[in-house]
PDB file of C-alpha atoms in Angstrom:
ATOM      1  CA  MET E   1     109.295 123.763 105.834  1.00 50.00           C
ATOM      2  CA  THR E   2     106.559 125.875 104.223  1.00 57.00           C
ATOM      3  CA  ALA E   3     104.298 128.208 106.090  1.00 75.00           C
ATOM      4  CA  GLU E   4     100.647 128.285 105.019  1.00 86.00           C
ATOM      5  CA  GLY E   5      99.606 131.818 104.221  1.00 89.00           C
ATOM      6  CA  GLN E   6     103.189 132.964 103.655  1.00 94.00           C
ATOM      7  CA  PRO E   7     104.124 133.477  99.995  1.00 94.00           C
ATOM      8  CA  ASN E   8     107.287 131.820  98.766  1.00 95.00           C
ATOM      9  CA  PHE E   9     107.602 134.189  95.796  1.00 93.00           C
ATOM     10  CA  ALA E  10     108.137 137.931  95.325  1.00 93.00           C
ATOM     11  CA  ASN E  11     105.188 140.334  95.530  1.00 90.00           C
ATOM     12  CA  LYS E  12     103.603 141.197  92.155  1.00 87.00           C
ATOM     13  CA  THR E  13     105.104 138.130  90.449  1.00 88.00           C
ATOM     14  CA  LEU E  14     103.661 137.373  87.030  1.00 85.00           C
ATOM     15  CA  TRP E  15     104.022 133.907  85.500  1.00 84.00           C
ATOM     16  CA  THR E  16     103.447 133.255  81.797  1.00 78.00           C
ATOM     17  CA  ALA E  17     103.676 129.513  81.295  1.00 79.00           C
ATOM     18  CA  ASP E  18     101.768 126.321  81.957  1.00 84.00           C
ATOM     19  CA  ASN E  19     100.803 126.983  85.522  1.00 90.00           C
ATOM     20  CA  LEU E  20     100.418 123.477  86.972  1.00 93.00           C
ATOM     21  CA  ASN E  21     104.022 122.987  88.113  1.00 91.00           C
ATOM     22  CA  ILE E  22     104.226 126.606  89.260  1.00 93.00           C
ATOM     23  CA  LEU E  23     101.045 126.231  91.324  1.00 95.00           C
ATOM     24  CA  ARG E  24     102.277 123.019  92.910  1.00 95.00           C
ATOM     25  CA  GLY E  25     105.361 124.882  94.161  1.00 94.00           C
ATOM     26  CA  ILE E  26     103.397 127.702  95.810  1.00 96.00           C
ATOM     27  CA  ASN E  27     102.519 127.664  99.498  1.00 97.00           C
ATOM     28  CA  SER E  28      98.851 127.246 100.404  1.00 97.00           C
ATOM     29  CA  ALA E  29      96.514 130.184 101.074  1.00 97.00           C
ATOM     30  CA  CYS E  30      98.982 132.922 100.130  1.00 96.00           C
ATOM     31  CA  VAL E  31      97.703 134.349  96.812  1.00 95.00           C
ATOM     32  CA  ASP E  32      95.398 137.372  96.575  1.00 94.00           C
ATOM     33  CA  LEU E  33      94.574 137.352  92.869  1.00 93.00           C
ATOM     34  CA  ILE E  34      94.717 134.862  90.012  1.00 93.00           C
ATOM     35  CA  TYR E  35      94.039 135.852  86.411  1.00 91.00           C
ATOM     36  CA  LEU E  36      93.758 132.783  84.215  1.00 89.00           C
ATOM     37  CA  ASP E  37      93.826 133.023  80.419  1.00 88.00           C
ATOM     38  CA  PRO E  38      93.937 129.373  79.336  1.00 89.00           C
ATOM     39  CA  PRO E  39      93.585 127.963  75.837  1.00 88.00           C
ATOM     40  CA  PHE E  40      89.958 128.051  74.657  1.00 87.00           C
ATOM     41  CA  ASN E  41      89.646 124.528  73.208  1.00 88.00           C
ATOM     42  CA  SER E  42      89.091 125.981  69.738  1.00 87.00           C
ATOM     43  CA  ASN E  43      90.250 122.786  67.987  1.00 87.00           C
ATOM     44  CA  ARG E  44      92.667 124.860  65.894  1.00 88.00           C
ATOM     45  CA  THR E  45      96.424 125.145  65.534  1.00 89.00           C
ATOM     46  CA  TYR E  46      97.843 128.640  65.781  1.00 87.00           C
ATOM     47  CA  GLU E  47     101.130 129.651  64.216  1.00 88.00           C
ATOM     48  CA  ALA E  48     103.091 132.872  64.593  1.00 84.00           C
ATOM     49  CA  PRO E  49     103.324 134.808  61.316  1.00 85.00           C
ATOM     50  CA  VAL E  50     106.436 134.544  59.171  1.00 86.00           C
ATOM     51  CA  GLY E  51     108.637 137.557  59.810  1.00 87.00           C
ATOM     52  CA  SER E  52     107.449 138.067  63.394  1.00 84.00           C
ATOM     53  CA  GLN E  53     109.776 137.632  66.371  1.00 85.00           C
ATOM     54  CA  ALA E  54     107.862 134.466  67.246  1.00 82.00           C
ATOM     55  CA  ALA E  55     108.013 133.016  63.713  1.00 82.00           C
ATOM     56  CA  GLY E  56     108.034 129.240  63.797  1.00 83.00           C
ATOM     57  CA  ALA E  57     106.174 129.014  67.097  1.00 85.00           C
ATOM     58  CA  ALA E  58     102.940 127.044  67.029  1.00 85.00           C
ATOM     59  CA  PHE E  59     100.276 126.089  69.523  1.00 81.00           C
ATOM     60  CA  LYS E  60      97.754 123.270  69.180  1.00 86.00           C
ATOM     61  CA  ASP E  61      94.467 124.158  70.912  1.00 86.00           C
ATOM     62  CA  ALA E  62      92.823 120.766  70.571  1.00 88.00           C
ATOM     63  CA  TRP E  63      92.725 118.233  73.375  1.00 85.00           C
ATOM     64  CA  THR E  64      92.629 114.442  73.524  1.00 85.00           C
ATOM     65  CA  LEU E  65      92.760 111.891  76.301  1.00 79.00           C
ATOM     66  CA  SER E  66      96.415 111.287  75.406  1.00 82.00           C
ATOM     67  CA  ASP E  67      97.140 114.900  76.522  1.00 78.00           C
ATOM     68  CA  LEU E  68      96.151 114.034  80.095  1.00 80.00           C
ATOM     69  CA  ASP E  69      97.838 112.412  83.019  1.00 79.00           C
ATOM     70  CA  VAL E  70      95.465 109.484  83.685  1.00 79.00           C
ATOM     71  CA  ALA E  71      95.789 110.077  87.435  1.00 86.00           C
ATOM     72  CA  TRP E  72      93.965 113.405  87.049  1.00 90.00           C
ATOM     73  CA  MET E  73      90.594 111.810  86.269  1.00 88.00           C
ATOM     74  CA  GLY E  74      90.964 109.488  89.262  1.00 88.00           C
ATOM     75  CA  LEU E  75      91.862 112.406  91.518  1.00 88.00           C
ATOM     76  CA  ILE E  76      88.852 114.377  90.343  1.00 93.00           C
ATOM     77  CA  ALA E  77      86.477 111.395  90.592  1.00 92.00           C
ATOM     78  CA  ASP E  78      87.649 110.609  94.143  1.00 92.00           C
ATOM     79  CA  GLU E  79      87.888 114.135  95.555  1.00 90.00           C
ATOM     80  CA  GLN E  80      85.364 116.137  93.513  1.00 93.00           C
ATOM     81  CA  PRO E  81      82.385 113.985  92.437  1.00 94.00           C
ATOM     82  CA  GLY E  82      80.309 117.025  91.410  1.00 92.00           C
ATOM     83  CA  MET E  83      83.093 118.292  89.189  1.00 94.00           C
ATOM     84  CA  TYR E  84      83.610 114.809  87.774  1.00 95.00           C
ATOM     85  CA  ALA E  85      79.913 114.679  86.829  1.00 95.00           C
ATOM     86  CA  VAL E  86      80.247 117.974  84.902  1.00 95.00           C
ATOM     87  CA  ILE E  87      83.327 116.722  83.048  1.00 95.00           C
ATOM     88  CA  GLU E  88      81.707 113.384  82.266  1.00 94.00           C
ATOM     89  CA  ALA E  89      78.514 115.078  81.004  1.00 95.00           C
ATOM     90  CA  ALA E  90      80.566 117.403  78.797  1.00 95.00           C
ATOM     91  CA  GLY E  91      82.323 114.363  77.351  1.00 94.00           C
ATOM     92  CA  ARG E  92      79.005 112.751  76.512  1.00 95.00           C
ATOM     93  CA  ALA E  93      77.566 115.936  74.987  1.00 96.00           C
ATOM     94  CA  HIS E  94      80.658 117.251  73.178  1.00 93.00           C
ATOM     95  CA  GLY E  95      83.091 114.352  72.960  1.00 93.00           C
ATOM     96  CA  LYS E  96      86.385 113.305  74.487  1.00 91.00           C
ATOM     97  CA  GLY E  97      88.115 116.508  73.375  1.00 92.00           C
ATOM     98  CA  MET E  98      85.936 118.662  75.636  1.00 94.00           C
ATOM     99  CA  GLN E  99      86.248 116.139  78.451  1.00 93.00           C
ATOM    100  CA  SER E 100      90.040 116.194  78.150  1.00 92.00           C
ATOM    101  CA  TYR E 101      90.162 119.989  78.032  1.00 94.00           C
ATOM    102  CA  LEU E 102      87.978 120.357  81.133  1.00 95.00           C
ATOM    103  CA  CYS E 103      90.025 117.802  83.048  1.00 94.00           C
ATOM    104  CA  MET E 104      93.219 119.707  82.194  1.00 93.00           C
ATOM    105  CA  ILE E 105      91.682 122.964  83.461  1.00 95.00           C
ATOM    106  CA  ALA E 106      90.027 121.361  86.520  1.00 95.00           C
ATOM    107  CA  VAL E 107      93.297 120.020  87.924  1.00 94.00           C
ATOM    108  CA  ARG E 108      94.755 123.518  87.702  1.00 95.00           C
ATOM    109  CA  LEU E 109      91.676 125.111  89.303  1.00 96.00           C
ATOM    110  CA  LEU E 110      92.008 122.711  92.244  1.00 95.00           C
ATOM    111  CA  GLU E 111      95.583 123.919  92.764  1.00 96.00           C
ATOM    112  CA  MET E 112      94.435 127.542  92.434  1.00 96.00           C
ATOM    113  CA  HIS E 113      91.846 126.951  95.133  1.00 96.00           C
ATOM    114  CA  ARG E 114      94.601 125.603  97.393  1.00 97.00           C
ATOM    115  CA  VAL E 115      96.928 128.593  96.924  1.00 97.00           C
ATOM    116  CA  LEU E 116      94.223 131.279  97.020  1.00 97.00           C
ATOM    117  CA  LYS E 117      93.633 133.170 100.259  1.00 97.00           C
ATOM    118  CA  GLU E 118      90.157 132.998 101.771  1.00 94.00           C
ATOM    119  CA  THR E 119      89.697 136.620 100.628  1.00 95.00           C
ATOM    120  CA  GLY E 120      91.313 136.063  97.214  1.00 95.00           C
ATOM    121  CA  SER E 121      89.796 136.339  93.746  1.00 95.00           C
ATOM    122  CA  VAL E 122      90.033 134.350  90.522  1.00 96.00           C
ATOM    123  CA  TYR E 123      89.390 135.871  87.109  1.00 95.00           C
ATOM    124  CA  LEU E 124      88.975 133.242  84.398  1.00 94.00           C
ATOM    125  CA  HIS E 125      89.154 134.485  80.808  1.00 93.00           C
ATOM    126  CA  CYS E 126      87.278 132.068  78.563  1.00 91.00           C
ATOM    127  CA  ASP E 127      84.995 132.039  75.540  1.00 87.00           C
ATOM    128  CA  PRO E 128      81.581 130.419  74.938  1.00 87.00           C
ATOM    129  CA  THR E 129      83.210 127.183  73.743  1.00 87.00           C
ATOM    130  CA  ALA E 130      83.451 125.848  77.307  1.00 92.00           C
ATOM    131  CA  GLY E 131      82.528 128.809  79.522  1.00 93.00           C
ATOM    132  CA  HIS E 132      79.324 127.248  80.871  1.00 93.00           C
ATOM    133  CA  TYR E 133      81.167 124.058  81.847  1.00 95.00           C
ATOM    134  CA  LEU E 134      84.007 126.033  83.421  1.00 95.00           C
ATOM    135  CA  LYS E 135      81.487 127.985  85.515  1.00 95.00           C
ATOM    136  CA  SER E 136      80.024 124.696  86.803  1.00 95.00           C
ATOM    137  CA  ILE E 137      83.490 123.337  87.580  1.00 96.00           C
ATOM    138  CA  MET E 138      84.382 126.517  89.457  1.00 95.00           C
ATOM    139  CA  ASP E 139      81.097 126.270  91.387  1.00 95.00           C
ATOM    140  CA  ALA E 140      82.059 122.741  92.436  1.00 94.00           C
ATOM    141  CA  ILE E 141      85.444 123.963  93.706  1.00 94.00           C
ATOM    142  CA  PHE E 142      84.811 127.445  95.056  1.00 93.00           C
ATOM    143  CA  ASP E 143      81.088 127.206  96.050  1.00 91.00           C
ATOM    144  CA  PRO E 144      78.383 128.758  93.836  1.00 90.00           C
ATOM    145  CA  ASP E 145      77.761 131.525  96.388  1.00 92.00           C
ATOM    146  CA  SER E 146      81.309 132.856  95.914  1.00 91.00           C
ATOM    147  CA  PHE E 147      80.606 133.798  92.268  1.00 91.00           C
ATOM    148  CA  ARG E 148      80.427 137.595  91.972  1.00 90.00           C
ATOM    149  CA  SER E 149      79.973 138.571  88.348  1.00 89.00           C
ATOM    150  CA  GLU E 150      80.660 137.876  84.708  1.00 86.00           C
ATOM    151  CA  ILE E 151      82.633 140.390  82.671  1.00 85.00           C
ATOM    152  CA  ILE E 152      81.724 140.530  78.978  1.00 82.00           C
ATOM    153  CA  TRP E 153      84.007 142.164  76.438  1.00 77.00           C
ATOM    154  CA  LYS E 154      82.593 144.402  73.760  1.00 73.00           C
ATOM    155  CA  ARG E 155      85.008 145.239  70.992  1.00 69.00           C
ATOM    156  CA  SER E 156      85.057 148.810  69.773  1.00 72.00           C
ATOM    157  CA  SER E 157      87.220 147.850  66.812  1.00 70.00           C
ATOM    158  CA  ALA E 158      87.761 144.532  65.072  1.00 62.00           C
ATOM    159  CA  HIS E 159      90.909 142.515  64.749  1.00 63.00           C
ATOM    160  CA  SER E 160      91.943 141.358  61.304  1.00 62.00           C
ATOM    161  CA  ASP E 161      89.805 138.244  61.782  1.00 62.00           C
ATOM    162  CA  ALA E 162      86.689 138.250  59.568  1.00 61.00           C
ATOM    163  CA  ARG E 163      84.751 136.307  62.202  1.00 62.00           C
ATOM    164  CA  GLN E 164      85.346 139.182  64.613  1.00 58.00           C
ATOM    165  CA  GLY E 165      84.003 141.912  62.336  1.00 56.00           C
ATOM    166  CA  ARG E 166      86.706 142.604  59.728  1.00 52.00           C
ATOM    167  CA  ARG E 167      85.166 143.866  56.468  1.00 53.00           C
TER     168      ARG E 167
END
């Protein structure tokens, strides 16, 4: 038996994995803070450098309809028509890859809404690739009036990536 509002995990727990199964195992309305740093839908494959401790690890940040559980779109269409409209519009404007990515994120945001306390906060780290769509999806779930602010990063030094200022 689970008790709503009572956490079933240790205080200050940090998870670093695909969060869907973790979220589904958490009691409702018991989380104070969620920081979400999902993939950015960059349509790239990232590989750890040779010689690093993570050498050989790779991550594909491109999404297709085959990456989704087909039940997710039905769940969203039935329970969140406003969110479904955003996802469908994104698919028409940017293709099935964006639609698939947003569906993957939306299902997780629905679970986050369930586990978050009424007084809780969500911080979503994203980039301009899908940020405007993610804001609309979050508005559909959390209510537009609950949005507080946008935090914008300003780098004081560049990474080794030429697109981020390396000379």
